[in-house]
């Protein structure tokens, strides 16, 4: 257990790191119960090492009733017995470290599971108790308190308040099984510091902080937030919104930083904060979490103008804040980008997923185009300054799985919204490792979400054998990137074609992407990698090439 001596290294290792997100229940299942486990991850450490990543980030593996895929945590300092044990966690960490791979865990501070012992104690202790004060319990409105305390929708469903037996209500911004903590309560604050020490002592290198902007709410003098939409547009921009991104939240992260800095190297963190862009640097400050997700590529379609704007904005912002930016194309909450890039121009699949989509039929997806663009996009992002977060399966070029039967869906976003919002299960389907066999090699006992037949073509085993597969492209790109990495600077190189984005790093490493469908001329230089082979020396449509200036 404990100190990770192999990975001392420089304290700023995270600045341009490539972090691979594992959704533990869907990665690899060694004991055959259909649920991915630590033993499965340990078994695949050589695979992870073969990718050339710097770190893995594990989505929650804590004990959980799975009301929200594990983001409903029943015990922050333990492991879901279906996933493993603390002892296995240590073995996994050691195995990763032995291969030079660091580990991030997911911290979920806004809410716990309703199965958490504190919430259970709060239910028992009754109104006015110290136990209830760790959460947000209030009296209802109406003659008998039968109406919710305020008009508050939840992210997933109609109601942000749920009534308990004795008549009080508790607040939950997500599912009703995810009661929000009261961060005005010192015990809550202290307990999270304890959790951070617990995992840091076990050798955890970093933290991904879930809904980092929601902890502090305006509850002063009987005030209760009201909200019927979670669109970013309705969030105040100056730190005084009554639910999100309040300035006081940074006081919390200052105390977290003090814990991180007690370790060598200091532990690092990245905030999941869906806030207005100009508010992100505060989360990324060196006195706070240190880094904050920029999801700007993830939310946008394949469009050169938008990519350029996003890249320019975020790299300038990173330079101003002193942190480094993060590039993300996919994660466990969003439709896989190969699929997002396969729709017709003008159709925004991200918007489609997040809007009321009930009854909407699926758009036509051009599978190959989606993959070509996904390959081009990852080369583009890997050539940029900043760190990159990859999501398991994207290295296989996996598409979103649509058509999971309703009775097999697990995501509360779907069933709590009564089918209004699209499910997130389609990007959480267990990975295919082999073309045949039970659950495509995910495990010997089936998979907890149904895998489609077409998964066979994308199996690790199949792609390993194919020199030109997406998997081998990722491996080559990550390996080359390590060699080519340079100071965090870049410069746009002018192109006369509006479909082309071309930039270079100071050491002469160039990346050029053709967003259009027609081939374009390649500038002079030594080509070192392409996402699609050049044709007669021309860069095909939907492709990226890296080259060294001559
Ligand atoms: C974050 C997670 C998401 C989860 C939510 C509530 O957005 O990424 O999966 O549902 O927080 O914890
Ligand atoms: Ca298992």
XYZ file of C-alpha atoms and ligand atoms in Angstrom:
563
model
C 0.000 0.000 0.000
C 0.862 3.620 0.098
C 3.579 5.775 -1.300
C 4.064 5.455 -4.991
C 7.766 5.643 -5.144
C 8.101 4.755 -8.825
C 6.152 7.740 -9.913
C 7.754 10.570 -8.004
C 8.737 12.482 -11.116
C 8.027 16.148 -11.677
C 5.022 17.640 -9.904
C 3.589 18.926 -13.163
C 3.313 15.531 -14.862
C -0.416 16.108 -15.349
C -0.137 19.163 -17.573
C 0.040 17.300 -20.864
C -0.959 13.862 -19.652
C -3.234 11.488 -21.518
C -5.818 10.081 -19.120
C -7.934 7.072 -20.057
C -11.350 6.862 -18.442
C -12.426 3.424 -17.261
C -16.076 2.801 -16.507
C -15.287 -0.095 -14.167
C -18.536 -2.015 -14.487
C -18.108 -2.158 -18.255
C -14.384 -2.674 -18.773
C -13.571 -6.334 -18.059
C -15.296 -8.943 -15.912
C -13.011 -11.644 -14.584
C -15.347 -13.592 -12.289
C -18.192 -13.859 -14.764
C -21.040 -12.136 -12.940
C -21.597 -9.789 -15.871
C -20.119 -6.785 -14.054
C -16.631 -5.472 -14.681
C -14.260 -5.727 -11.731
C -10.808 -4.791 -10.416
C -9.548 -8.291 -11.195
C -10.545 -7.601 -14.808
C -8.654 -4.319 -14.805
C -5.570 -5.968 -13.288
C -5.798 -8.615 -15.980
C -5.807 -5.908 -18.675
C -3.028 -3.712 -17.314
C -0.767 -4.891 -20.164
C -3.441 -3.679 -22.588
C -3.590 -0.303 -20.860
C 0.198 -0.105 -20.954
C 0.182 -0.974 -24.653
C -1.923 2.105 -25.340
C 0.752 4.479 -24.096
C -1.470 6.441 -21.706
C -0.152 8.303 -18.672
C -3.020 7.659 -16.286
C -6.380 6.016 -15.866
C -9.416 7.608 -14.258
C -11.908 5.203 -12.732
C -15.558 6.191 -12.599
C -17.073 5.294 -9.183
C -16.447 1.765 -7.915
C -17.746 2.395 -4.402
C -20.591 0.474 -2.777
C -23.737 1.693 -4.497
C -27.305 0.716 -5.227
C -26.624 1.860 -8.799
C -29.457 4.334 -8.983
C -27.084 6.410 -11.137
C -24.378 4.092 -12.413
C -22.406 4.335 -9.151
C -22.626 8.137 -8.862
C -24.800 7.369 -5.852
C -22.098 6.464 -3.349
C -23.051 4.554 -0.199
C -19.549 4.470 1.292
C -16.758 6.723 0.036
C -13.936 4.699 1.553
C -14.787 1.261 0.335
C -15.287 -0.842 -2.785
C -18.481 -2.333 -4.166
C -18.083 -6.052 -3.383
C -19.294 -6.777 -6.922
C -16.243 -4.876 -8.207
C -13.629 -6.004 -5.710
C -12.025 -5.333 -2.371
C -9.707 -2.696 -0.968
C -6.913 -5.233 -1.141
C -7.577 -5.679 -4.860
C -7.679 -1.928 -5.256
C -4.149 -1.794 -3.839
C -3.003 -4.567 -6.140
C -4.517 -2.778 -9.114
C -2.815 0.485 -8.146
C 0.489 -1.306 -7.780
C 0.103 -3.044 -11.119
C -0.696 0.249 -12.845
C 2.152 2.063 -11.156
C 4.546 -0.716 -12.063
C 3.721 0.098 -15.698
C 4.153 3.822 -15.126
C 0.406 4.474 -15.240
C -1.074 6.761 -12.605
C -4.557 6.496 -11.200
C -7.379 8.993 -10.703
C -10.497 8.146 -8.750
C -13.871 9.860 -8.993
C -15.008 11.884 -5.977
C -18.721 12.633 -5.735
C -19.127 15.411 -3.166
C -22.456 16.984 -4.095
C -24.623 14.078 -3.015
C -24.395 10.614 -1.537
C -26.574 7.589 -2.043
C -29.712 7.380 0.051
C -28.164 4.143 1.322
C -25.224 6.038 2.859
C -25.189 5.496 6.630
C -25.498 9.225 7.214
C -28.663 9.468 5.171
C -30.129 6.422 6.851
C -29.259 7.981 10.225
C -30.874 11.246 9.125
C -34.097 9.448 8.283
C -34.181 7.813 11.689
C -33.126 10.815 13.755
C -35.971 13.001 12.629
C -36.481 16.712 12.072
C -34.161 19.227 13.633
C -31.468 16.630 14.379
C -27.742 16.974 13.786
C -28.047 13.974 11.453
C -30.536 15.773 9.212
C -28.303 18.824 9.086
C -25.753 16.936 6.962
C -28.318 16.969 4.140
C -30.873 19.543 3.047
C -34.134 18.770 4.812
C -36.937 21.323 4.831
C -40.636 21.564 5.618
C -43.015 21.519 2.679
C -45.458 24.212 1.691
C -49.230 23.989 1.732
C -51.550 23.500 4.647
C -50.006 20.221 5.729
C -46.606 20.623 4.177
C -47.751 18.445 1.311
C -46.185 20.639 -1.364
C -42.440 20.709 -2.054
C -40.509 23.477 -0.263
C -39.641 25.180 -3.563
C -40.192 24.762 -7.277
C -37.116 22.732 -8.056
C -36.747 20.317 -10.926
C -33.998 17.689 -10.819
C -31.532 16.978 -13.603
C -33.083 13.639 -14.297
C -36.657 13.994 -13.466
C -39.572 16.108 -12.631
C -38.936 16.794 -8.944
C -35.892 17.996 -6.978
C -37.505 17.364 -3.566
C -38.694 14.080 -2.091
C -40.848 13.700 1.002
C -39.901 11.317 3.802
C -42.158 9.483 6.200
C -42.382 12.126 8.903
C -43.372 14.733 6.324
C -40.118 16.627 5.762
C -38.602 16.924 2.302
C -34.982 16.586 1.179
C -33.305 18.197 -1.793
C -31.716 16.223 -4.628
C -30.451 17.824 -7.808
C -30.183 14.375 -9.401
C -32.157 11.181 -8.725
C -34.158 10.876 -5.526
C -31.658 8.227 -4.417
C -28.969 10.963 -4.489
C -29.660 13.352 -1.594
C -27.579 16.547 -1.717
C -25.155 17.168 1.120
C -25.282 20.350 3.158
C -21.812 21.795 2.643
C -22.499 24.339 5.353
C -22.043 21.442 7.769
C -18.518 21.031 9.102
C -18.800 17.263 9.495
C -19.484 16.957 5.775
C -16.403 19.039 4.987
C -14.208 17.059 7.352
C -15.424 13.746 6.045
C -14.397 14.556 2.483
C -10.928 15.574 3.656
C -10.751 12.207 5.355
C -11.773 10.502 2.102
C -9.123 12.362 0.118
C -6.460 11.315 2.639
C -7.717 7.767 2.606
C -7.245 7.338 -1.144
C -4.115 9.464 -1.350
C -2.511 7.263 1.318
C -3.336 4.278 -0.838
C -1.334 5.779 -3.676
C -4.059 7.472 -5.702
C -2.464 10.179 -7.843
C -5.450 12.292 -8.757
C -9.163 12.981 -8.487
C -11.935 13.743 -10.914
C -14.432 15.847 -8.995
C -18.056 15.213 -9.893
C -20.390 18.216 -10.322
C -17.725 20.344 -8.657
C -19.717 23.548 -9.077
C -22.840 22.510 -7.151
C -21.658 22.020 -3.577
C -22.553 25.410 -2.162
C -26.144 26.576 -2.473
C -27.730 29.742 -1.229
C -29.721 28.496 1.759
C -29.243 31.556 3.941
C -32.183 32.999 5.912
C -34.671 30.436 4.756
C -33.920 30.978 1.057
C -34.489 27.965 -1.198
C -33.345 27.788 -4.797
C -35.921 27.346 -7.523
C -35.164 26.045 -10.998
C -36.980 24.478 -13.889
C -34.113 24.219 -16.347
C -30.504 23.169 -16.072
C -29.406 24.901 -19.245
C -26.177 26.778 -18.748
C -27.880 29.879 -20.141
C -30.000 30.291 -17.021
C -27.043 30.085 -14.614
C -25.885 33.466 -13.328
C -22.496 34.456 -14.642
C -21.066 36.280 -11.614
C -20.814 33.700 -8.835
C -24.125 34.607 -7.200
C -26.385 31.971 -8.718
C -28.337 30.329 -5.920
C -27.520 26.755 -6.963
C -24.318 26.611 -8.950
C -20.829 27.999 -9.257
C -21.029 30.199 -6.177
C -17.776 31.909 -5.296
C -17.737 30.260 -1.851
C -17.214 26.824 -3.399
C -13.540 27.693 -3.874
C -13.085 27.900 -0.110
C -13.827 24.177 -0.043
C -11.254 23.391 -2.726
C -8.602 25.419 -0.922
C -8.873 22.983 1.962
C -8.651 20.066 -0.477
C -5.494 21.550 -1.958
C -3.907 21.563 1.485
C -4.426 17.803 1.594
C -3.113 17.291 -1.948
C 0.034 19.247 -1.167
C 0.905 17.019 1.754
C 1.911 14.319 -0.737
C 4.911 13.875 -2.966
C 4.220 14.415 -5.760
C 1.211 16.553 -4.836
C -2.069 14.882 -5.700
C -3.905 16.484 -8.598
C -7.537 17.022 -9.456
C -9.768 17.959 -12.337
C -13.156 19.588 -11.853
C -16.253 18.546 -13.707
C -17.794 21.989 -13.630
C -20.372 22.842 -16.268
C -20.017 26.576 -15.759
C -19.682 29.605 -17.992
C -16.314 29.453 -19.730
C -14.930 32.541 -18.007
C -15.618 30.917 -14.626
C -13.560 27.759 -15.285
C -10.124 29.158 -14.379
C -11.133 29.511 -10.727
C -11.602 25.729 -10.508
C -8.283 25.235 -12.253
C -6.354 27.532 -9.948
C -3.209 26.248 -8.262
C -4.773 27.008 -4.870
C -7.819 24.946 -5.836
C -8.298 21.769 -7.828
C -5.643 22.694 -10.390
C -7.457 21.709 -13.565
C -10.988 22.026 -14.893
C -12.634 20.187 -17.760
C -13.267 22.063 -20.933
C -16.043 20.138 -22.698
C -16.185 22.461 -25.656
C -15.074 19.888 -28.218
C -17.374 17.255 -26.768
C -20.469 19.403 -27.231
C -19.827 20.469 -30.771
C -20.192 18.876 -34.174
C -17.488 18.332 -36.776
C -16.973 21.872 -37.892
C -13.638 23.619 -38.537
C -14.800 27.068 -37.494
C -16.084 25.859 -34.164
C -13.024 23.710 -33.526
C -10.759 26.652 -34.226
C -12.691 28.965 -31.965
C -12.712 26.426 -29.142
C -9.015 25.671 -29.423
C -7.993 29.310 -29.583
C -10.217 30.276 -26.683
C -9.174 27.469 -24.357
C -5.461 27.699 -24.989
C -5.538 31.431 -24.387
C -7.547 30.886 -21.207
C -5.082 28.243 -20.013
C -2.203 30.603 -20.606
C -3.908 33.289 -18.563
C -4.833 30.963 -15.690
C -1.525 29.110 -15.517
C -3.234 25.733 -15.699
C -3.343 23.516 -18.762
C -6.530 22.830 -20.648
C -8.208 19.456 -21.125
C -9.467 17.992 -24.374
C -12.412 15.615 -24.241
C -14.322 14.100 -27.149
C -16.313 11.450 -25.276
C -17.193 10.324 -21.779
C -19.707 8.136 -19.970
C -22.438 10.799 -20.150
C -22.518 11.503 -23.855
C -23.076 9.888 -27.216
C -19.789 8.522 -28.539
C -18.110 10.963 -30.873
C -17.724 8.534 -33.775
C -21.523 8.531 -33.865
C -21.834 12.286 -33.328
C -19.566 12.832 -36.325
C -21.545 10.456 -38.522
C -24.714 12.536 -38.829
C -25.544 14.838 -41.698
C -24.287 18.396 -41.625
C -26.494 20.676 -39.581
C -27.737 17.913 -37.307
C -26.410 18.225 -33.749
C -26.595 14.859 -32.010
C -25.395 16.324 -28.711
C -28.348 18.699 -28.687
C -30.607 15.857 -29.736
C -29.507 13.772 -26.742
C -29.931 16.560 -24.255
C -33.212 17.959 -25.424
C -36.619 16.453 -25.148
C -36.230 13.668 -27.625
C -39.236 11.529 -26.850
C -40.530 9.841 -29.915
C -37.826 11.306 -32.130
C -36.453 8.682 -34.426
C -32.733 8.251 -34.784
C -30.934 10.191 -37.467
C -29.105 8.342 -40.223
C -25.532 7.607 -39.178
C -22.733 7.281 -41.710
C -20.632 4.730 -39.820
C -17.422 5.032 -41.815
C -17.464 8.789 -41.978
C -17.991 8.902 -38.224
C -14.940 6.727 -37.677
C -12.764 8.641 -40.149
C -13.604 11.887 -38.407
C -13.103 10.406 -34.944
C -9.621 9.262 -35.989
C -8.860 12.680 -37.410
C -10.188 14.398 -34.290
C -8.102 12.426 -31.846
C -4.912 13.174 -33.758
C -5.827 16.834 -33.798
C -6.453 16.968 -30.040
C -3.354 14.939 -29.196
C -1.173 17.387 -31.076
C -2.432 20.329 -29.025
C -0.921 21.620 -25.805
C -2.904 20.501 -22.772
C -4.021 17.144 -21.464
C -6.380 14.721 -23.158
C -9.047 12.563 -21.565
C -9.945 9.468 -23.567
C -13.006 7.342 -22.866
C -12.769 3.538 -22.915
C -13.746 2.129 -26.281
C -12.985 5.239 -28.288
C -9.588 3.682 -29.078
C -11.570 0.992 -30.915
C -13.587 3.557 -32.875
C -16.703 2.291 -31.107
C -20.021 3.795 -32.048
C -22.907 4.460 -29.679
C -25.205 1.495 -29.096
C -28.762 2.472 -29.910
C -31.864 0.404 -29.419
C -31.209 -1.044 -25.954
C -34.607 -2.441 -24.930
C -36.304 -0.224 -22.362
C -36.476 -2.985 -19.775
C -32.702 -3.384 -19.899
C -31.805 0.285 -19.622
C -30.180 1.389 -16.390
C -29.790 5.132 -16.713
C -32.083 7.255 -14.529
C -31.758 10.105 -17.030
C -33.974 8.033 -19.284
C -36.551 6.542 -16.985
C -36.839 9.430 -14.540
C -37.491 11.789 -17.409
C -40.086 9.290 -18.628
C -38.227 8.832 -21.865
C -37.964 12.566 -22.610
C -34.178 12.536 -22.491
C -32.042 10.000 -24.299
C -30.374 7.263 -22.268
C -26.652 7.337 -21.501
C -26.470 3.543 -21.500
C -25.433 3.415 -25.159
C -21.872 4.515 -24.368
C -21.624 2.309 -21.267
C -22.040 -1.065 -22.943
C -19.257 -3.515 -21.901
C -16.222 -3.491 -24.191
C -15.652 -6.153 -26.836
C -12.305 -7.903 -26.382
C -12.761 -10.883 -28.705
C -14.816 -11.405 -31.838
C -16.510 -14.456 -30.414
C -17.301 -15.977 -27.089
C -19.466 -14.959 -24.229
C -19.997 -11.213 -24.216
C -17.186 -10.729 -26.747
C -14.558 -11.562 -24.158
C -15.815 -9.007 -21.643
C -16.243 -11.894 -19.247
C -17.298 -15.517 -19.061
C -20.829 -14.744 -17.850
C -22.549 -12.271 -20.152
C -22.705 -8.500 -19.919
C -24.848 -6.263 -17.718
C -25.956 -4.247 -20.763
C -26.701 -5.982 -24.063
C -23.949 -5.825 -26.688
C -24.911 -5.626 -30.360
C -23.599 -8.104 -32.918
C -21.577 -5.475 -34.714
C -19.319 -5.237 -31.643
C -17.395 -8.235 -33.044
C -15.741 -6.078 -35.716
C -14.454 -3.670 -33.093
C -13.040 -6.258 -30.709
C -9.580 -5.575 -29.330
C -8.388 -8.915 -30.694
C -9.572 -8.046 -34.210
C -8.093 -4.560 -34.162
C -4.821 -5.786 -32.732
C -4.332 -7.940 -35.803
C -5.041 -5.079 -38.195
C -2.165 -2.679 -38.673
C -4.546 0.096 -39.803
C -7.151 -0.304 -37.086
C -8.225 2.555 -34.881
C -6.596 0.812 -31.923
C -3.240 0.767 -33.664
C -3.674 4.373 -34.716
C -4.164 5.369 -31.075
C -1.104 3.382 -30.054
C 1.059 4.966 -32.742
C -0.238 8.447 -32.040
C 0.290 8.169 -28.298
C 3.784 6.797 -28.718
C 4.791 9.494 -31.187
C 3.215 12.181 -29.071
C 5.432 11.254 -26.153
C 8.470 11.852 -28.292
C 7.187 14.999 -29.904
C 5.769 16.717 -26.860
C 7.054 20.237 -26.510
C 6.479 23.353 -24.429
C 2.801 24.295 -24.208
C 2.781 26.583 -27.202
C 1.272 26.345 -30.646
C 0.670 28.579 -33.601
C -1.982 28.487 -36.318
C -0.613 28.105 -39.808
C -2.661 29.872 -42.401
C -4.528 27.810 -44.940
C -6.491 29.151 -47.867
C -9.009 26.366 -47.603
C -11.671 27.087 -44.986
C -12.063 23.359 -44.323
C -8.473 23.019 -43.174
C -7.088 23.577 -39.678
C -3.324 23.589 -39.490
C -1.121 24.390 -36.495
C 2.418 23.770 -35.358
C 4.316 23.388 -32.114
C 7.612 25.240 -31.598
C 9.669 22.087 -32.271
C 8.379 21.823 -35.818
C 5.612 19.286 -35.189
C 2.697 20.117 -37.453
C -0.866 18.858 -37.426
C -3.208 19.453 -40.328
C -6.858 18.408 -40.448
C -9.144 18.386 -43.445
C -12.738 18.829 -42.243
C -14.116 18.754 -45.764
C -14.850 15.771 -47.990
C -12.474 16.617 -50.864
C -8.721 15.904 -50.717
C -6.414 18.863 -50.132
C -2.778 19.481 -50.917
C -0.274 18.612 -48.206
C 2.259 21.225 -47.176
C 5.928 20.239 -47.500
C 7.371 18.143 -44.721
C 8.103 14.658 -43.491
C 4.781 12.942 -42.847
C 4.945 10.859 -39.670
C 1.360 9.734 -39.152
C -1.981 10.052 -40.892
C -5.454 9.091 -39.714
C -6.263 7.937 -43.274
C -3.538 7.211 -45.831
C -2.639 10.041 -48.193
C -3.873 9.609 -51.750
C -1.369 10.716 -54.411
C 0.264 12.858 -51.770
C -3.020 14.595 -50.967
C -4.732 14.650 -47.554
C -8.135 12.960 -47.979
C -11.357 14.395 -46.558
C -12.031 13.917 -42.843
C -8.415 13.177 -42.074
C -5.485 14.502 -40.049
C -1.780 14.244 -40.798
C 1.171 14.963 -38.548
C 4.382 16.027 -40.186
C 7.707 17.547 -39.340
C 8.656 20.742 -41.092
C 11.667 20.396 -43.307
C -21.831 13.793 -13.299
C -21.540 12.411 -13.808
C -22.834 11.758 -14.189
C -23.741 11.702 -12.992
C -23.904 13.067 -12.349
C -24.487 12.967 -10.976
O -22.314 14.630 -14.287
O -20.622 12.472 -14.857
O -22.639 10.482 -14.724
O -24.986 11.215 -13.372
O -22.686 13.729 -12.206
O -23.544 12.456 -10.080
Ca -17.342 -9.331 -12.139
